[in-house]
PDB file of C-alpha atoms in Angstrom:
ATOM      1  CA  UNK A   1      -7.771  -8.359  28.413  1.00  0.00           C
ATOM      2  CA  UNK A   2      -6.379  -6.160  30.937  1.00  0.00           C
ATOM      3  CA  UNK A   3      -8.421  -3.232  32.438  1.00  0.00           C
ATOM      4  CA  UNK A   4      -7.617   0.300  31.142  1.00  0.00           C
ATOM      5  CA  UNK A   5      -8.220   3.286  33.114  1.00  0.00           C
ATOM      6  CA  UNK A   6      -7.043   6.631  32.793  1.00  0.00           C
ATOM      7  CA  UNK A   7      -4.816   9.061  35.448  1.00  0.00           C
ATOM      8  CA  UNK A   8      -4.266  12.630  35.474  1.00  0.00           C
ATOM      9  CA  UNK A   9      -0.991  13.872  37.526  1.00  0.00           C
ATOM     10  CA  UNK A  10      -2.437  17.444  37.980  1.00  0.00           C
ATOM     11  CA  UNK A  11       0.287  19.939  39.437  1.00  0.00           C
ATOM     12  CA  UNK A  12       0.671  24.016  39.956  1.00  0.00           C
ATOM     13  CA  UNK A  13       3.972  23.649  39.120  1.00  0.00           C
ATOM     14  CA  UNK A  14       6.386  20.369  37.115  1.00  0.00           C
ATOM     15  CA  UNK A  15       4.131  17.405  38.597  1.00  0.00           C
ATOM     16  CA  UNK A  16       7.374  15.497  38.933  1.00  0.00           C
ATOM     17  CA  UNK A  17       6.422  15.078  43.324  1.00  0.00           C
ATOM     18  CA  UNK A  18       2.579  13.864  42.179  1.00  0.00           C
ATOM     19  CA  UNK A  19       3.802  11.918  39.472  1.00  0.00           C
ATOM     20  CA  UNK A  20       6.184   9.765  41.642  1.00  0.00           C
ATOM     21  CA  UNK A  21       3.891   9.460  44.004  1.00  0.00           C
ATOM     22  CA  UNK A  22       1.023   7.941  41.918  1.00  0.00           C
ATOM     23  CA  UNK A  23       3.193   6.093  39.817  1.00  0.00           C
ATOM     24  CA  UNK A  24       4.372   4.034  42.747  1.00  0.00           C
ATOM     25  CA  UNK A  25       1.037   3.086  43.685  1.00  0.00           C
ATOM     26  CA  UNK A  26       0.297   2.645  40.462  1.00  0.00           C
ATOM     27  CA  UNK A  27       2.446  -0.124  39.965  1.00  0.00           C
ATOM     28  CA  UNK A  28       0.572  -2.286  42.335  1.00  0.00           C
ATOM     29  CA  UNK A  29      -1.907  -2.896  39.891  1.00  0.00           C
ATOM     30  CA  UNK A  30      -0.400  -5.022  37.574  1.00  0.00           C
ATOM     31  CA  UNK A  31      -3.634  -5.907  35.634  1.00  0.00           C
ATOM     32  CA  UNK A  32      -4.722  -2.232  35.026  1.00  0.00           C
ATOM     33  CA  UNK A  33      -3.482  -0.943  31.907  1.00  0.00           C
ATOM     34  CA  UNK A  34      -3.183   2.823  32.596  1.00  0.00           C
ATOM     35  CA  UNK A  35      -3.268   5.588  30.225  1.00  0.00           C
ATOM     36  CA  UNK A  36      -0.951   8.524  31.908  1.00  0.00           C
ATOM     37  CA  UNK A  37      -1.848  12.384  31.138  1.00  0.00           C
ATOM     38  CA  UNK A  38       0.423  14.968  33.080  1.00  0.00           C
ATOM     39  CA  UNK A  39      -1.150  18.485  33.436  1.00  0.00           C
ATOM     40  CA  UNK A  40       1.622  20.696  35.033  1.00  0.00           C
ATOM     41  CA  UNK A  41       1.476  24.812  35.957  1.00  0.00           C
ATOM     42  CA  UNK A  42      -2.275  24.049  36.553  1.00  0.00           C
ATOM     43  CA  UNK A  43      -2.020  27.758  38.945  1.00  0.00           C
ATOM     44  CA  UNK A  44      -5.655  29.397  37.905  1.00  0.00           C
ATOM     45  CA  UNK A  45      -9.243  28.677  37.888  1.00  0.00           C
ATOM     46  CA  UNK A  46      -9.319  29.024  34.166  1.00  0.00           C
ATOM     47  CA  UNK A  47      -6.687  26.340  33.946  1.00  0.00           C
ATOM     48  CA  UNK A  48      -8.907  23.833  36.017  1.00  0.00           C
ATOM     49  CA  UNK A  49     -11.747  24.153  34.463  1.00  0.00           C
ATOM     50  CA  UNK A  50     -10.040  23.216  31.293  1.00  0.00           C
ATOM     51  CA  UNK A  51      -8.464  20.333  33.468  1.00  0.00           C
ATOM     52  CA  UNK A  52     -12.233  19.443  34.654  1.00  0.00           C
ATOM     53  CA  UNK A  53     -13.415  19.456  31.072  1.00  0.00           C
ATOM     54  CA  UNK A  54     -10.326  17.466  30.194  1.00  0.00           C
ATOM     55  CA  UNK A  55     -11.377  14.550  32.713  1.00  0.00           C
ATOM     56  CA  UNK A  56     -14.845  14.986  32.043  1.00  0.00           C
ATOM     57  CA  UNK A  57     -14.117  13.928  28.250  1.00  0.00           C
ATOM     58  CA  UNK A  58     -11.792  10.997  28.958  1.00  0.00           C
ATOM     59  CA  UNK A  59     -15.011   9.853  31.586  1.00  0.00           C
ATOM     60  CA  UNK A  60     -17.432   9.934  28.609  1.00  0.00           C
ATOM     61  CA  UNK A  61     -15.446   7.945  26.337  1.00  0.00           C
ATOM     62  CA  UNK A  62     -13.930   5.181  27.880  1.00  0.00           C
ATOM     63  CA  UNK A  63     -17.336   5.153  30.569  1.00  0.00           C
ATOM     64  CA  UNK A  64     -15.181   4.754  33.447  1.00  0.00           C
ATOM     65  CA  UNK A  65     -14.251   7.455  35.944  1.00  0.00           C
ATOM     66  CA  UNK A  66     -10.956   8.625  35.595  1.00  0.00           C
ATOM     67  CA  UNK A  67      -8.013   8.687  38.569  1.00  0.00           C
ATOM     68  CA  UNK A  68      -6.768  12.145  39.426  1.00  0.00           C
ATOM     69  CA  UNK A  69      -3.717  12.448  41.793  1.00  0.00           C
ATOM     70  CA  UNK A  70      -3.224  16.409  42.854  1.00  0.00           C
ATOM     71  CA  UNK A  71      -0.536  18.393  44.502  1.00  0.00           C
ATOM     72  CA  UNK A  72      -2.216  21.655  43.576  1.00  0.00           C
ATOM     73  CA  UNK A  73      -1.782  23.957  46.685  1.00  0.00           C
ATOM     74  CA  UNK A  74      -3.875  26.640  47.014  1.00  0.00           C
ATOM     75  CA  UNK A  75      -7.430  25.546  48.611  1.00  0.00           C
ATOM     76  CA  UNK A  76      -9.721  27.266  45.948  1.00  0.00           C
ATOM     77  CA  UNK A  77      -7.882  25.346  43.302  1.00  0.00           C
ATOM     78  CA  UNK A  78      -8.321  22.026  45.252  1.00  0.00           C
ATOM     79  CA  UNK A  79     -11.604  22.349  46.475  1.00  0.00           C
ATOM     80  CA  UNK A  80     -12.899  23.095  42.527  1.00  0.00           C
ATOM     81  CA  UNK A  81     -10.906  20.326  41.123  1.00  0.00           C
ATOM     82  CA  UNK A  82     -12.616  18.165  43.997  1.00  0.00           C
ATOM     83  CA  UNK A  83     -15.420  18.567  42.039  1.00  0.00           C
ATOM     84  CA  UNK A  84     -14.937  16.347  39.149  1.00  0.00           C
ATOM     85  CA  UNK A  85     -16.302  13.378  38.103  1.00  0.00           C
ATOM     86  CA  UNK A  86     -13.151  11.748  38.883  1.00  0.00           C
ATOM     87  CA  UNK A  87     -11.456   9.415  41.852  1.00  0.00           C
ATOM     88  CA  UNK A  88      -9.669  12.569  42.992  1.00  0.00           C
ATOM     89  CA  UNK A  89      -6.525  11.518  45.313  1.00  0.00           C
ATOM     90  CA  UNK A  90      -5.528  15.099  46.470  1.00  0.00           C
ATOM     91  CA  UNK A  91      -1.626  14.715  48.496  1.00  0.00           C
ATOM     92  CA  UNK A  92      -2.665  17.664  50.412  1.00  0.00           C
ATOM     93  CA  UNK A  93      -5.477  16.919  52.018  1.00  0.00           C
ATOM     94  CA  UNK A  94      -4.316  12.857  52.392  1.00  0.00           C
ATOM     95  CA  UNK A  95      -1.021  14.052  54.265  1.00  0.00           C
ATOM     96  CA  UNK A  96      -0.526  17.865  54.504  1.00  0.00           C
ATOM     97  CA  UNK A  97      -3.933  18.501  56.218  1.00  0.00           C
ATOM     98  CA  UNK A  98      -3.150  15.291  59.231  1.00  0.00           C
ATOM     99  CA  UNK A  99       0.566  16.464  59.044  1.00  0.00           C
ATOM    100  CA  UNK A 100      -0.408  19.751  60.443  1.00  0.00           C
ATOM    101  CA  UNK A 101      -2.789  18.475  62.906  1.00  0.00           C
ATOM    102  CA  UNK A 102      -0.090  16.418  64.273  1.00  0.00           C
ATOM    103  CA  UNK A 103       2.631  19.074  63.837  1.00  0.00           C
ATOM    104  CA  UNK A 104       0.038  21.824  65.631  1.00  0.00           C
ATOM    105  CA  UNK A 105       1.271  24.081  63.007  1.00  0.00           C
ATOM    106  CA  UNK A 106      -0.118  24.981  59.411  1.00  0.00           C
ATOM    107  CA  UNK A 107       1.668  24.633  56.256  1.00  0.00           C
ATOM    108  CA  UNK A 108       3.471  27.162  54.402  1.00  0.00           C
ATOM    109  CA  UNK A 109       1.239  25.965  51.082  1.00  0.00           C
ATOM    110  CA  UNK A 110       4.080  27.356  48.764  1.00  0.00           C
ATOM    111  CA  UNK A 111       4.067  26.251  45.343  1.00  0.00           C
ATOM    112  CA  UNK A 112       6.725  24.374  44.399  1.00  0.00           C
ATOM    113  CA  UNK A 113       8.787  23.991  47.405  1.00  0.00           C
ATOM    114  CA  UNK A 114       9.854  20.002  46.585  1.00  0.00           C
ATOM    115  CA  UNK A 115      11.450  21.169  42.935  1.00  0.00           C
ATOM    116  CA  UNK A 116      12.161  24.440  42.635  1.00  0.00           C
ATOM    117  CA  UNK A 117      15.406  26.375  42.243  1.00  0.00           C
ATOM    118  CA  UNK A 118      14.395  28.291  46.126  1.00  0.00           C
ATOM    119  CA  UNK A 119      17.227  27.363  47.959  1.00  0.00           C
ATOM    120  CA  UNK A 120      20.642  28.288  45.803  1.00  0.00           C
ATOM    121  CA  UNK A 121      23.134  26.363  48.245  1.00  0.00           C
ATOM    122  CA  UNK A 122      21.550  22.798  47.035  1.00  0.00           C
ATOM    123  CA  UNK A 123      20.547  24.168  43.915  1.00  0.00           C
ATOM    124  CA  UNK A 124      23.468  25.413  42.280  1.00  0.00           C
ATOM    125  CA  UNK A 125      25.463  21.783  44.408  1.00  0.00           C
ATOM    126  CA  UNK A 126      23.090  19.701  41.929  1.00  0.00           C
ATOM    127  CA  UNK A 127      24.064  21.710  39.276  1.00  0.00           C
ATOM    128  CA  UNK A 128      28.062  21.457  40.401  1.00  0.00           C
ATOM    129  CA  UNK A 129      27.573  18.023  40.570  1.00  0.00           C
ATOM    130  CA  UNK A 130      26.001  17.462  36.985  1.00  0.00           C
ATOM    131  CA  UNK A 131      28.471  19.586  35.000  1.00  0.00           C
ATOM    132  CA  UNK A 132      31.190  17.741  36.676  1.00  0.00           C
ATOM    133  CA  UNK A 133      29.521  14.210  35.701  1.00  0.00           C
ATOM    134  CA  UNK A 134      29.605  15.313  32.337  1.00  0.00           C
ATOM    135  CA  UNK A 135      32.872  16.506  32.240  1.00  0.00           C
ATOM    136  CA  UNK A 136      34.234  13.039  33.246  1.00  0.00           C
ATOM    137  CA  UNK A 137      31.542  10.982  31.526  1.00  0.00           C
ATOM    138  CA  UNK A 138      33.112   8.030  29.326  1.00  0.00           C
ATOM    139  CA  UNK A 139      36.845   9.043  30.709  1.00  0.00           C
ATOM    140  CA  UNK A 140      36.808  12.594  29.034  1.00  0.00           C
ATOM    141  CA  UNK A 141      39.420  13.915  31.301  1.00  0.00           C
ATOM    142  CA  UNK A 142      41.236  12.833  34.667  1.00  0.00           C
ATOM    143  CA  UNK A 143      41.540  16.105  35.837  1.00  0.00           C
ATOM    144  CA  UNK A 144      39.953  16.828  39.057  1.00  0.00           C
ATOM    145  CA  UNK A 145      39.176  13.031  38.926  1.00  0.00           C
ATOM    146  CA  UNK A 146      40.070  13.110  43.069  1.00  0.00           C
ATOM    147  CA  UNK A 147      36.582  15.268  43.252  1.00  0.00           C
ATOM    148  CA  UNK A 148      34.661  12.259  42.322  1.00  0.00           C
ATOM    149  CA  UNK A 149      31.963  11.117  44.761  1.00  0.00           C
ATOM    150  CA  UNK A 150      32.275   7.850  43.245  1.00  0.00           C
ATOM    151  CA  UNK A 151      33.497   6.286  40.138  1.00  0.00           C
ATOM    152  CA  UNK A 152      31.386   3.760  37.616  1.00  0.00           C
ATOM    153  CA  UNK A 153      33.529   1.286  35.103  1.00  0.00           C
ATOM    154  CA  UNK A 154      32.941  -1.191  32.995  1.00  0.00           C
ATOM    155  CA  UNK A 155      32.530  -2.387  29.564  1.00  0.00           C
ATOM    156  CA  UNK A 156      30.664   0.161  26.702  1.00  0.00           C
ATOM    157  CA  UNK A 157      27.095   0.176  27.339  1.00  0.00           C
ATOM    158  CA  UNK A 158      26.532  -1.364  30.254  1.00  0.00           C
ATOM    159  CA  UNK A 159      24.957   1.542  31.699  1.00  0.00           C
ATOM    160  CA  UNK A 160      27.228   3.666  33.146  1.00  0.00           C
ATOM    161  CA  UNK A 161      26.612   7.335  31.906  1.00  0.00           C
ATOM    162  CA  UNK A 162      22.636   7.264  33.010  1.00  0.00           C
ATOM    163  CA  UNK A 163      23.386   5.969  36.293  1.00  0.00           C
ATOM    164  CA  UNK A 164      26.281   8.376  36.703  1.00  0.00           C
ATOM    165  CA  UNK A 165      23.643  11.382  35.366  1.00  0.00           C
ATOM    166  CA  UNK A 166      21.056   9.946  37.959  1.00  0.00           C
ATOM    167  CA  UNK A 167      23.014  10.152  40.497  1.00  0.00           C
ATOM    168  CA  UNK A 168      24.167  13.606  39.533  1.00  0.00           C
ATOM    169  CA  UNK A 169      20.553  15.150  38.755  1.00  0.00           C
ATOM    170  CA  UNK A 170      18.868  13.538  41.590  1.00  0.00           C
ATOM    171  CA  UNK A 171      21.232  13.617  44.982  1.00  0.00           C
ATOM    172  CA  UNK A 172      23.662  16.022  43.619  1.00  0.00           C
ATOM    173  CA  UNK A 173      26.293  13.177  43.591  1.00  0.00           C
ATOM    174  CA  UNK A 174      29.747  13.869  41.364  1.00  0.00           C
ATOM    175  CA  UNK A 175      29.720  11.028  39.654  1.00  0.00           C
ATOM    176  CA  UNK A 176      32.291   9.882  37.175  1.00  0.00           C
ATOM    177  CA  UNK A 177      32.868   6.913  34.861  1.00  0.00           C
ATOM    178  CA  UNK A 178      35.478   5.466  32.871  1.00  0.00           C
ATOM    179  CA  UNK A 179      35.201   2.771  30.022  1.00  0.00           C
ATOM    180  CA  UNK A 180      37.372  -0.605  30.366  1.00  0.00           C
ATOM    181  CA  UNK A 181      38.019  -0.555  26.604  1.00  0.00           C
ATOM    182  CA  UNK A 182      40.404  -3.637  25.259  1.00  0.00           C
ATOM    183  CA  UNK A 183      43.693  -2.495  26.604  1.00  0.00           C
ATOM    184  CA  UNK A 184      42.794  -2.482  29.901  1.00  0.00           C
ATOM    185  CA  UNK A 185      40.722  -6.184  29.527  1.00  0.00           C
ATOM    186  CA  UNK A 186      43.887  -7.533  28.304  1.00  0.00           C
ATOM    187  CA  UNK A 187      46.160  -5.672  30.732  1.00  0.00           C
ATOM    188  CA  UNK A 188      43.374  -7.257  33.876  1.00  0.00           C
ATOM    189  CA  UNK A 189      44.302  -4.199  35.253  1.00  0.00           C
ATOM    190  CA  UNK A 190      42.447  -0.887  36.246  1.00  0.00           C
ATOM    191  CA  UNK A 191      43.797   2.535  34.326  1.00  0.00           C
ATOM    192  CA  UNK A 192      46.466   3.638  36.650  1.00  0.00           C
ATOM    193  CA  UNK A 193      44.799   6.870  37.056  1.00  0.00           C
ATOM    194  CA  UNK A 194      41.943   5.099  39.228  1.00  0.00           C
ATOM    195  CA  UNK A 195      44.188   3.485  41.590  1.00  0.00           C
ATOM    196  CA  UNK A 196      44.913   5.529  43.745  1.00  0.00           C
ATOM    197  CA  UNK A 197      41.076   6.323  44.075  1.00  0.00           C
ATOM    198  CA  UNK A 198      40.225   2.419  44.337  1.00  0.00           C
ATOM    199  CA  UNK A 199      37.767   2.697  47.251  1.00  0.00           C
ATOM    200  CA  UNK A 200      35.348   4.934  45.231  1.00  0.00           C
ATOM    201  CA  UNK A 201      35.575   2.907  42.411  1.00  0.00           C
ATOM    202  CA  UNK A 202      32.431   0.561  41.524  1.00  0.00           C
ATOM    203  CA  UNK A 203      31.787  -1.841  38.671  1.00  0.00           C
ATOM    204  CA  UNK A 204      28.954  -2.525  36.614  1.00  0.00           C
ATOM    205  CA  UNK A 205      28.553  -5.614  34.598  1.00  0.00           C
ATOM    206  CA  UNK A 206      25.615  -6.698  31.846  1.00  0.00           C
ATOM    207  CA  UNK A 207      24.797  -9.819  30.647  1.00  0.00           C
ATOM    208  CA  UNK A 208      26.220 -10.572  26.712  1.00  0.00           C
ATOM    209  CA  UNK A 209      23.781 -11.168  25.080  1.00  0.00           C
ATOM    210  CA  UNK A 210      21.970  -8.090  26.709  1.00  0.00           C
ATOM    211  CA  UNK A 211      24.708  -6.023  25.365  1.00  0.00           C
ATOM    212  CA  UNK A 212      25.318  -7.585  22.289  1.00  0.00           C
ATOM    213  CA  UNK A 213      21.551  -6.561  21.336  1.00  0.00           C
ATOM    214  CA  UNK A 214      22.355  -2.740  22.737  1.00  0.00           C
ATOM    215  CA  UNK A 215      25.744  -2.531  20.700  1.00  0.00           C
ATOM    216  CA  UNK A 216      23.891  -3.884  17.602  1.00  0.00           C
ATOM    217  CA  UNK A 217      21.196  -0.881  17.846  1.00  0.00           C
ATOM    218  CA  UNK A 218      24.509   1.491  17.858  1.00  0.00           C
ATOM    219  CA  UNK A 219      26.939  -0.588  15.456  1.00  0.00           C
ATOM    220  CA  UNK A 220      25.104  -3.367  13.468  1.00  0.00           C
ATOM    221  CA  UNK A 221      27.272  -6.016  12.106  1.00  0.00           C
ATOM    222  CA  UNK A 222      30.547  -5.314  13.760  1.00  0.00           C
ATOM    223  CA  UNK A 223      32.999  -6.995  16.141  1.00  0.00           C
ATOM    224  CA  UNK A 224      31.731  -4.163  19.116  1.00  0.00           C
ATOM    225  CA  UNK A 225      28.714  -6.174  18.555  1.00  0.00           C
ATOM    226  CA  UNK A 226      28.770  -9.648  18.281  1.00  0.00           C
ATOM    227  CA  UNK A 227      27.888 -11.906  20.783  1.00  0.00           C
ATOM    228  CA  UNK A 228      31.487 -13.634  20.818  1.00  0.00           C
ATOM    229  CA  UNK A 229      33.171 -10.027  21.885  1.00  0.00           C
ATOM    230  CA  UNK A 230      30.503  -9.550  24.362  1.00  0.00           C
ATOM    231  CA  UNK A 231      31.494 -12.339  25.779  1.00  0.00           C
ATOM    232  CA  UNK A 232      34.960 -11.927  26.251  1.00  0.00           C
ATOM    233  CA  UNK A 233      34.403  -8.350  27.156  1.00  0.00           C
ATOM    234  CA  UNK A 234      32.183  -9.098  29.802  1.00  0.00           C
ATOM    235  CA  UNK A 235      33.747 -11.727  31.308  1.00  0.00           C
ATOM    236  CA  UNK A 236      37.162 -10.467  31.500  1.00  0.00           C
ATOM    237  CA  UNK A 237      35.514  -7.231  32.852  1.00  0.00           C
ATOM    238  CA  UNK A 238      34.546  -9.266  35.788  1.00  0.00           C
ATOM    239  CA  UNK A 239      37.862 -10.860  36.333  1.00  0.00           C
ATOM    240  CA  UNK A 240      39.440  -7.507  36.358  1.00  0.00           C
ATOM    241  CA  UNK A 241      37.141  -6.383  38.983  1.00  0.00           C
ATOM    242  CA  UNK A 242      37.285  -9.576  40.965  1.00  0.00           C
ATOM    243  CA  UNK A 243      40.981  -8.970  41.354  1.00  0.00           C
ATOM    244  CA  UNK A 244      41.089  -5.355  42.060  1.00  0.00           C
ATOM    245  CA  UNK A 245      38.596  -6.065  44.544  1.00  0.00           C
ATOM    246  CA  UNK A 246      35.894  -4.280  43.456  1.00  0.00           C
ATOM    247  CA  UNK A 247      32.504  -4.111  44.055  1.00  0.00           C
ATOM    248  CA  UNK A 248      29.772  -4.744  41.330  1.00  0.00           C
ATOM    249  CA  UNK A 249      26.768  -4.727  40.186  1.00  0.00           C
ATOM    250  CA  UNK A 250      24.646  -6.469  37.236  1.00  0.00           C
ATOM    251  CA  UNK A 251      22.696  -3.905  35.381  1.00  0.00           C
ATOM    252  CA  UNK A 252      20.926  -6.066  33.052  1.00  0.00           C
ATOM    253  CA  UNK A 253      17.205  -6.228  34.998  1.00  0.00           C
ATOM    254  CA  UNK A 254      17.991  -3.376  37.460  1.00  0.00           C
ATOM    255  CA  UNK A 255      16.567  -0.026  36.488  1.00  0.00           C
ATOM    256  CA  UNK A 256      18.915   2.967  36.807  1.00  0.00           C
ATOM    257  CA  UNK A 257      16.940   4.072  39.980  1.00  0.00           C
ATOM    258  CA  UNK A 258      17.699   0.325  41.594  1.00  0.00           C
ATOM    259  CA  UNK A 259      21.401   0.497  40.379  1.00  0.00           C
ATOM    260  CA  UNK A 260      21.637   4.087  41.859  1.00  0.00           C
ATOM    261  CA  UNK A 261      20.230   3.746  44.993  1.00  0.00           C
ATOM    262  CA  UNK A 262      22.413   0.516  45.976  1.00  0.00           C
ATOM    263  CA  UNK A 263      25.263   2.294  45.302  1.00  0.00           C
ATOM    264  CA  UNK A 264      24.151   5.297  47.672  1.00  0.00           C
ATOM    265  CA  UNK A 265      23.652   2.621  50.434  1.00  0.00           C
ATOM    266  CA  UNK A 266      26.162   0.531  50.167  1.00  0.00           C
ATOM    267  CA  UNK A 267      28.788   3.205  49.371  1.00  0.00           C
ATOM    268  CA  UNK A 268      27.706   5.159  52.379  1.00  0.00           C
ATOM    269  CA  UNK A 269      27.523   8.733  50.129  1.00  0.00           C
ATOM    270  CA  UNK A 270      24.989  11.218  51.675  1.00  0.00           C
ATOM    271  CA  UNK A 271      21.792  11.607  49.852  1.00  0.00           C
ATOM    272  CA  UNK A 272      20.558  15.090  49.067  1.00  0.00           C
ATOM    273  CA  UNK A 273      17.504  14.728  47.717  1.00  0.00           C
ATOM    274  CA  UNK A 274      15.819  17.932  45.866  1.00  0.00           C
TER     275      UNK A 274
END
């Protein structure tokens, strides 16, 4: 039986920072079984008591104290939260406070600051870069296809538009993709469109029988979906890429965060992370 304990993400504004912070630790802990509660916009003293009452609960009825990781900001907030009858992990004081000490300056304390829409420049670039990925998801259009930051292909489902969208969202990357759909397989030859834009293009490839259990979810029964089509799809997919000389990757045990950032490294695009 694994151990359970539970974890509050308590923010004053998304909790998405505090969230990716714990969670990375969290995984460390293999043989914890951990039950997740996010409390966002936590901004008022009303708001943490109900948070403190919250924890409080969750202490009494699984009779182990619960894990609190906090970005909340302003020091009455934190130093009242403090208070419960919790492991309370608070970012500020465990890097903010011995940043400044270091820096010899103090902190701004703004709320907000790591995902907000405050600066317009990168904001409204992330948003640039997400309409465009959706514009040329799935090989919509060409137009404008020369815009690309880089370019995903490969067979239906193997993961292309949430990498592409991950990409987009998170470093403001223009990403587009285009499906190698039977024509091309048989052809062994990229779209002609993409050649001329060969050195941003990158492949991704899935095991068959991976894919053959995501097509059946979206077509059961049908040739798109059997195992024997997978097969051929994938592998001449791979042959195709082989010979244009591209590189790529198996998405089959790689999340989309692993896919994304090895194609931001190895691809050399800048990372501008919000």
């Amino acid at each position: 039986m694994p151990h359970k304990r539970s974890v509050f993400f308590v923010s004053d504004r998304t909790g998405i920072t505090v969230e990716m912070l714990g969670n990375s630790l969290l995984t460390q802990f293999e043989e914890v079984e951990f039950k997740r509660v996010t409390l966002p916009f936590i901004d008022n003293i009303e708001k943490v008591h109900d948070v403190i009452s919250q924890i409080e609960a969750m202490h009494h009825e699984s009779g182990k104290r619960p894990l609190v990781f906090t970005s909340l900001t302003e020091d009455t907030l934190r130093v009242a939260l403090a208070q419960a009858n919790a492991m309370v992990l608070d970012v500020f004081d465990r890097f903010i406070v011995p940043l400044e000490e270091e820096l010899g300056v103090k902190s701004s304390h703004a709320i907000g600051r790591s995902h907000s829409a405050g600066n317009f420049k990168d904001y409204n670039q992330r948003i640039e870069a997400v309409n465009y990925t959706l514009a040329h998801d799935d090989g919509i259009t060409n137009r404008n296809l020369d815009d690309a930051d880089i370019i995903l292909v490969g067979v239906s489902r193997s993961g292309k538009t949430p990498t592409c969208l991950y990409l987009a969202l998170q470093f403001g990357i223009k990403a587009a993709n285009y499906p190698l759909i039977p024509e091309d397989l048989e052809k062994l030859k990229l779209p002609p469109s993409l050649l001329p834009l060969k050195s941003k293009v990158w492949g991704l490839s899935i095991m068959p029988d991976r894919l053959a259990q995501i097509r059946q979810e979206r077509k059961p029964d049908s040739k798109y979906a059997s195992l024997e089509n997978c097969r051929w799809e994938v592998a001449t997919a791979e042959r195709l890429m082989e010979s244009a000389g591209l590189t790529y990757l198996n998405s089959t045990t790689k999340s989309i965060e692993e896919l994304a950032t090895t194609i931001l490294h190895e691809a050399r695009l800048d990372r501008r992370v919000y």
